[in-house]
Coordinates of C-alpha atoms and ligand atoms in Angstrom, one line a residue:
X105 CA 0.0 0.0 0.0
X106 CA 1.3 3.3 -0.9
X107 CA 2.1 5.8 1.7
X108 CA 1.4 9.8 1.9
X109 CA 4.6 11.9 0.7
X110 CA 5.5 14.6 3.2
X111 CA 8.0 17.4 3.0
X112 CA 9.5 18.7 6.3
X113 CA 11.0 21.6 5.6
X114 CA 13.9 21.9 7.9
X115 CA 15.7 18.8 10.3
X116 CA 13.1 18.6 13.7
X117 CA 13.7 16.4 16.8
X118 CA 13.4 12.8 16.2
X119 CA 10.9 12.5 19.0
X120 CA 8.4 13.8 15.9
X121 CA 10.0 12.7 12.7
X122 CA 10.3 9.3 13.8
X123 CA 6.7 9.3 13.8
X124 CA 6.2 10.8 10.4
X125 CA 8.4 8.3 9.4
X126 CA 6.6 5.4 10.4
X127 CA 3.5 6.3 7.9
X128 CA 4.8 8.7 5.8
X129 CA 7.1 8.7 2.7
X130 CA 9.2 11.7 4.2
X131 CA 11.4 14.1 2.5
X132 CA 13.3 16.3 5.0
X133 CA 15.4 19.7 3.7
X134 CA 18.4 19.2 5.1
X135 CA 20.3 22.7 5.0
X136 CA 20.7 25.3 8.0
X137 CA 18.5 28.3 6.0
X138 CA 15.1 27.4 5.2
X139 CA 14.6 26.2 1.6
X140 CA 14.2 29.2 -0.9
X141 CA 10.7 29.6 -1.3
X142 CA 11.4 28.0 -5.4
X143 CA 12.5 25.0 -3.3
X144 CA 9.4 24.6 -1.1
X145 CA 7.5 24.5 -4.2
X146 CA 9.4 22.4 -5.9
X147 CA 9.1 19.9 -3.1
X148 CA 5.8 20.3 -1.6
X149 CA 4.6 20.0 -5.3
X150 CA 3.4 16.3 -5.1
X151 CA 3.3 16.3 -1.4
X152 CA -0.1 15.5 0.9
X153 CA 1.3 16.6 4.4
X154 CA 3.7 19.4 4.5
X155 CA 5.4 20.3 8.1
X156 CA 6.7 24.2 8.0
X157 CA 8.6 26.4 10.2
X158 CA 7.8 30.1 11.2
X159 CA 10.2 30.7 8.6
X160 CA 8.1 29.4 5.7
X161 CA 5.2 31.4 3.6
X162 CA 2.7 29.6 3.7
X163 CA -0.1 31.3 1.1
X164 CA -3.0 31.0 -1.3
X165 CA -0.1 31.1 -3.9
X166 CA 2.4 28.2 -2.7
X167 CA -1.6 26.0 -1.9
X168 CA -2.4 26.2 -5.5
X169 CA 0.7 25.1 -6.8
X170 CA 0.7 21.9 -4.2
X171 CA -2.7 20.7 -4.8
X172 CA -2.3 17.6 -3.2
X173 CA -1.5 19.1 0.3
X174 CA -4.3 18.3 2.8
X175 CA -2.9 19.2 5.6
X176 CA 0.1 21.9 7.0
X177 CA 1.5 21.3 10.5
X178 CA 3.1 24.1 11.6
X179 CA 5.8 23.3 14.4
X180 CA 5.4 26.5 15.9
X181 CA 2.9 28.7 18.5
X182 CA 2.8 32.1 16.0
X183 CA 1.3 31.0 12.6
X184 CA 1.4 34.6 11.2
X185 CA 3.2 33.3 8.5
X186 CA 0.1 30.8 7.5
X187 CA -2.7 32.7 5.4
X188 CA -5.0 30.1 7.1
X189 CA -8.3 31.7 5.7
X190 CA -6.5 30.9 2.1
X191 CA -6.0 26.7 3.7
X192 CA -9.4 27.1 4.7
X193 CA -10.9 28.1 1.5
X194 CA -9.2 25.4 -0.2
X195 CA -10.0 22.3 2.4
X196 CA -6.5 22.5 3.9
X197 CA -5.9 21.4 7.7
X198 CA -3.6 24.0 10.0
X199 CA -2.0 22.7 12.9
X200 CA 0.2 24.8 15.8
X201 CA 2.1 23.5 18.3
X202 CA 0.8 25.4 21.6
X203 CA 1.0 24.8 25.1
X204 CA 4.2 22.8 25.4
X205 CA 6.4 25.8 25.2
X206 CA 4.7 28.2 27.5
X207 CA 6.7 28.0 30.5
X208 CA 9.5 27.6 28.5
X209 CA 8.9 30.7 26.3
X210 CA 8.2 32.6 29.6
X211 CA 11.2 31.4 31.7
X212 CA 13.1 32.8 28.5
X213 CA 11.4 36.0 28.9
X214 CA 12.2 36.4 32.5
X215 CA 15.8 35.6 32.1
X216 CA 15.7 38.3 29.6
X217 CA 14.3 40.9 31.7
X218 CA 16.7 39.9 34.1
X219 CA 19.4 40.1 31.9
X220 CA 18.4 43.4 30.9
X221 CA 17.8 44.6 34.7
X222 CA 21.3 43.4 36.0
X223 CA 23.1 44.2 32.5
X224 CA 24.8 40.5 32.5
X225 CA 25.5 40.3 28.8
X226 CA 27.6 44.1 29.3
X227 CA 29.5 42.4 32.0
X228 CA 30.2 39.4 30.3
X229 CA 31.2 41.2 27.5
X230 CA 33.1 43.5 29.8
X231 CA 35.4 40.7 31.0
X232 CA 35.5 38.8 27.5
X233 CA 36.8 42.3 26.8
X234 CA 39.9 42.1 29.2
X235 CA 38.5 44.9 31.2
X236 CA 37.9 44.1 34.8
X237 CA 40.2 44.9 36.8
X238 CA 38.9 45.3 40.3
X239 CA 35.5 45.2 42.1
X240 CA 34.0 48.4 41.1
X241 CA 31.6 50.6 43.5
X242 CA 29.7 52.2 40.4
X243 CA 30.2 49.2 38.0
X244 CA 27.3 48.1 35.7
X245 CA 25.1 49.4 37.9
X246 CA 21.2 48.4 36.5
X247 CA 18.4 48.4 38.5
X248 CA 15.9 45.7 40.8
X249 CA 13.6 43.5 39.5
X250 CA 11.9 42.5 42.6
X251 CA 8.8 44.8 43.9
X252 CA 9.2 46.6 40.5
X253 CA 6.2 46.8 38.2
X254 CA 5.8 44.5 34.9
X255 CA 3.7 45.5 32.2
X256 CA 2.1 42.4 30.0
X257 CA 0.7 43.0 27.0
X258 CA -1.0 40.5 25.9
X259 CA -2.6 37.9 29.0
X260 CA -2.5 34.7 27.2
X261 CA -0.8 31.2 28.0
X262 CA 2.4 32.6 27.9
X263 CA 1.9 36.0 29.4
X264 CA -0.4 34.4 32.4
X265 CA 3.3 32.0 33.0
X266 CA 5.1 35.4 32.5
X267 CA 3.1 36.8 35.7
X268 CA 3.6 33.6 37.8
X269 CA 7.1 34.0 37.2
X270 CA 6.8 37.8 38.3
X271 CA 4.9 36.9 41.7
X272 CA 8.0 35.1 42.5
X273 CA 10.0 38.9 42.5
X274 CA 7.2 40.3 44.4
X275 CA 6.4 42.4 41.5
X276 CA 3.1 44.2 40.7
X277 CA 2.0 43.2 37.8
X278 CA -0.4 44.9 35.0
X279 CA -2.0 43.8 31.8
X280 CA -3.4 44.6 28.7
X281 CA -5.9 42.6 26.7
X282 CA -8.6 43.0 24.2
X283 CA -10.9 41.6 26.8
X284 CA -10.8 42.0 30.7
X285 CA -9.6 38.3 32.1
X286 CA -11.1 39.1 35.8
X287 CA -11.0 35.1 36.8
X288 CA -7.2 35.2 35.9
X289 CA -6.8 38.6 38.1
X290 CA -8.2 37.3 40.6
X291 CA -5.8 34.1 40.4
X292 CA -2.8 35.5 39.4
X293 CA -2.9 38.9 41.6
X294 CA -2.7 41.3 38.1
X295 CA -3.9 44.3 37.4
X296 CA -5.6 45.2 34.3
X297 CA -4.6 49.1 32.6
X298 CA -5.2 49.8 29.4
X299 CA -2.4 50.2 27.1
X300 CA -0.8 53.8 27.1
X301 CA -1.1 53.7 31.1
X302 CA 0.2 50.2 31.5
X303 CA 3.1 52.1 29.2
X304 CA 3.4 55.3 31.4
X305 CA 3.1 53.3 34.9
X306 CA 5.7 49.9 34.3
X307 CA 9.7 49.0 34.4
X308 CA 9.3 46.1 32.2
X309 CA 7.3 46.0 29.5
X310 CA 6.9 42.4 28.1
X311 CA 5.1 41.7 25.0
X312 CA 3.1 38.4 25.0
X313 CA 0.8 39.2 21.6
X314 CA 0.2 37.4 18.4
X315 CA 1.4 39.5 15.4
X316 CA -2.2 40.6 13.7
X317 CA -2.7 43.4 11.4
X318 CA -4.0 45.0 15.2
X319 CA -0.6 44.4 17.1
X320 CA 2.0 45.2 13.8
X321 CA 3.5 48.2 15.1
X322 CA 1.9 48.7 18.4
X323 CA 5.1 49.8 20.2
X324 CA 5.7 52.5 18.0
X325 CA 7.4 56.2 18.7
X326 CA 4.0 57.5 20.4
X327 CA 3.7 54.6 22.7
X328 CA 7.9 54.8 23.4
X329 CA 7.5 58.3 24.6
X330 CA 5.0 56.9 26.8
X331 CA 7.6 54.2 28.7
X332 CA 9.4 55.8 31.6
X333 CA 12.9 56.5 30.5
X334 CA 14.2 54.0 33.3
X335 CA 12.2 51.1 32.0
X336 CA 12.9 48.5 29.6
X337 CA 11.1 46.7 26.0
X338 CA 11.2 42.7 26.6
X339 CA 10.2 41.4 23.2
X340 CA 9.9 37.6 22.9
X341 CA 6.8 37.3 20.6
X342 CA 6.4 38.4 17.4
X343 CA 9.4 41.4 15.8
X344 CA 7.2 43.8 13.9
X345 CA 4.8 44.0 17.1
X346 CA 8.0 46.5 17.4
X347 CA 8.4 49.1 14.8
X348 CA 12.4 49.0 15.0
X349 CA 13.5 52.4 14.0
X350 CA 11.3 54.4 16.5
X351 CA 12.8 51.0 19.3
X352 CA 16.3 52.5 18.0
X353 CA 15.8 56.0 18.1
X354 CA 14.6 55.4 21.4
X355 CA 17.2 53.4 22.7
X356 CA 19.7 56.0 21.2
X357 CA 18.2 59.0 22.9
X358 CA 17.4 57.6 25.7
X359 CA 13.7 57.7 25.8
X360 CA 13.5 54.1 26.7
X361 CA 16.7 52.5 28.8
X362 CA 16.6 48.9 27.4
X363 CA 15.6 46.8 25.3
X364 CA 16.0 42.5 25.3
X365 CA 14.5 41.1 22.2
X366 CA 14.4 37.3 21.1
X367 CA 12.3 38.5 18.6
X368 CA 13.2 41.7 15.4
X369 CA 12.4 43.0 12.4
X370 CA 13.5 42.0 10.0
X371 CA 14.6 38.2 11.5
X372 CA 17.0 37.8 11.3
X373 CA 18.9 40.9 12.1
X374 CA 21.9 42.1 10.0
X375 CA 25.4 41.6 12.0
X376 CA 25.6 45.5 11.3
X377 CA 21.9 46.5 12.6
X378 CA 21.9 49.5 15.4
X379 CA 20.2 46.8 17.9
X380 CA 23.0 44.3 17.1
X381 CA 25.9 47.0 18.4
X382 CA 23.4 49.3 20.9
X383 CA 25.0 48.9 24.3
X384 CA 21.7 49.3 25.7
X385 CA 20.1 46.4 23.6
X386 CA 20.1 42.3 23.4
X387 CA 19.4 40.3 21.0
X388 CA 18.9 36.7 20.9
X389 CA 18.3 34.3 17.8
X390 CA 14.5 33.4 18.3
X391 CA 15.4 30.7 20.6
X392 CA 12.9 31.4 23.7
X393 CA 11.2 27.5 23.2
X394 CA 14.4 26.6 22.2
X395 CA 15.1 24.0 25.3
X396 CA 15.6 20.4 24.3
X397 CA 12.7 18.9 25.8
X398 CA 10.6 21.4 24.6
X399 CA 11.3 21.5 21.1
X400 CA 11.1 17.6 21.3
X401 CA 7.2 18.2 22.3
X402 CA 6.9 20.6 19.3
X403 CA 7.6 18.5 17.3
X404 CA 6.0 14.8 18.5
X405 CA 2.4 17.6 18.3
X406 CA 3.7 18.8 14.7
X407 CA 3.8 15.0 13.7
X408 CA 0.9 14.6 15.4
X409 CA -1.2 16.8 13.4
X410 CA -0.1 15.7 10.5
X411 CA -0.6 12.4 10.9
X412 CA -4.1 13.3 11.8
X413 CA -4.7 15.4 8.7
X414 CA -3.8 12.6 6.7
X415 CA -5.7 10.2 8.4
X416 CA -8.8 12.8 8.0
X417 CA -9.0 13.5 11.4
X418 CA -9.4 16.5 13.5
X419 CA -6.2 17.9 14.6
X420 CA -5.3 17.5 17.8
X421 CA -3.8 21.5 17.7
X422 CA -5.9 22.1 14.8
X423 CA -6.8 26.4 13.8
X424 CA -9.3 25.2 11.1
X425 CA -10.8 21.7 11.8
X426 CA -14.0 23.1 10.1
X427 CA -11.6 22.3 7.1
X428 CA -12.1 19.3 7.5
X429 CA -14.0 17.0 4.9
X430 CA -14.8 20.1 3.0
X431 CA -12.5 21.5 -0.5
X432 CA -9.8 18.7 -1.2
X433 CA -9.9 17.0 2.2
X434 CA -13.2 16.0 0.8
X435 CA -11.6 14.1 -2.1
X436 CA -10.5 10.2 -2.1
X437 CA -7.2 9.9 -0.9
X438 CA -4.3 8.4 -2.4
X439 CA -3.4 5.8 -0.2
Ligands
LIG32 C1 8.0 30.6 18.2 O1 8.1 31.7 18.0 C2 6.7 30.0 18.0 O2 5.7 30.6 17.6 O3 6.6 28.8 18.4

């Protein structure tokens, strides 16, 4: 009996490919970048199942040239990069990969905010540098993250981890939403303040938002000047949530004090990008789920949508099971 063809379209953790494996006729890109988007046609071309990375378009355009696909596993949270009306007009399942990288995505995000508070990556870099030379009374000197205030914006699974995390600082904690989450207030001990006073009243702002059309660009220069010029941007969710050049111009004058991104625009950052040099500013390499375990439960769920898909099943992380049985998932299948 013949098997479905899938493309994976970068190397993921055995813990899921192994899986694929076992039912699938799997083709896997093997390279570092992500296949050119001529190469993801190419491939995908003939396939049923298709696994993609943040890092892959996936649009109405690259559906109709693979008219077999069924079903697009995405082994990520964020599937901004999915046009999943377009899957959904066409009968093609979407799968996501959340919950298994919340707490890891917000222990990330804390040690960001730390990192950003207590200036560690200046320090390291100070003694890489061949600088220190004695224990300095005014050395490096950043500022307390316990009993300050954190600003979330953005109250979802990651954000709610972000605030257990904060309630271990004894810090107060405020959040913006599109809705009022008054059960999780009451649970987690936050605050809710809408946006520009969340801005005016924090010392960490963390952003914990899908990118939408809405959130593009939400921290832009008006909402900077808002930000006390003692408090600091922690970005580990989506990069053009941040409109860089008004983040650099206020990094550079001063209007903001610091800035910790896992997250940019564009990803990834040029070696000779302002934020890459800024003394004020990290930058990490997307890598907030990135711990072993985690990544290993990306992608056992990733596999485990597909393998749905094909099967004609619901998704166990499915975004549009009402795809299901409906465009080509309604045709015979192959094998
Ligand atoms: C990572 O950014 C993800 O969306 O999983």
């Amino acid at each position: 009996m013949s098997k479905p063809s899938v493309y994976v379209a970068r190397r993921i953790p055995d813990q899921g490919l192994e899986l694929i494996r076992d039912v699938c006729d799997v083709t896997v890109w093997q390279e570092e970048l992500p296949p050119p988007r001529e190469e993801l046609l190419r491939q995908a071309r003939d396939c049923d199942g298709l696994v993609s990375l943040l890092t892959d378009t996936i649009d109405g355009d690259l559906l109709d040239a693979c008219p077999r696909l069924r079903v697009v596993s995405n082994m990520a949270v964020g599937y901004d990069n999915i046009d999943v009306a377009a899957a959904t007009a066409r009968g093609v399942l979407v799968g996501n990969t959340p919950g298994v990288l919340t707490e890891t995505t917000a222990d990330f995000a804390f040690a960001l905010l730390m990192a950003a508070a207590r200036r560690v990556v200046e320090g390291v870099d100070y003694v890489r540098a061949g600088q220190w030379r004695t224990w300095g009374p005014l050395l490096l000197l950043g500022v307390d993250v316990h009993h300050a205030t954190l600003g979330l914006i953005g109250l979802g699974r990651i954000g709610q981890e972000m605030a257990r995390r904060a309630r271990g600082f004894d810090m107060r904690v405020l959040y913006c939403a599109p809705h009022r989450q008054e059960e999780v207030e009451r649970e987690l001990g936050v605050t809710y303040a809408p946006l520009d006073d969340l801005l005016a009243q924090t010392d960490f702002v963390s952003i914990h938002t899908p990118l939408t059309p809405e959130t593009r660009h939400l921290m832009n220069r008006a909402r900077f000047a808002l930000m006390k010029p003692s408090a600091a941007l922690i970005n580990t969710a989506r990069g053009p949530v941040v409109e860089t050049e008004a983040l650099v111009e206020a990094l550079r004058s001063g209007q903001i004090a610091y800035a910790a991104l896992d997250v940019t625009d564009p990803e990834p950052l040029p070696a000779d990008h302002p934020l890459v040099s800024l003394p004020n500013c990290i930058v990490t390499p997307h890598i907030a789920s990135a711990s072993r375990a985690t990544r290993g439960k990306m992608a056992e769920i990733a596999a485990r949508n597909l393998i749905a898909g094909l099967n004609g099943e619901p998704l166990p992380a499915g975004l549009n099971n009402e795809a299901l049985g409906a465009g080509r998932n309604a045709l015979p299948r192959a094998w």
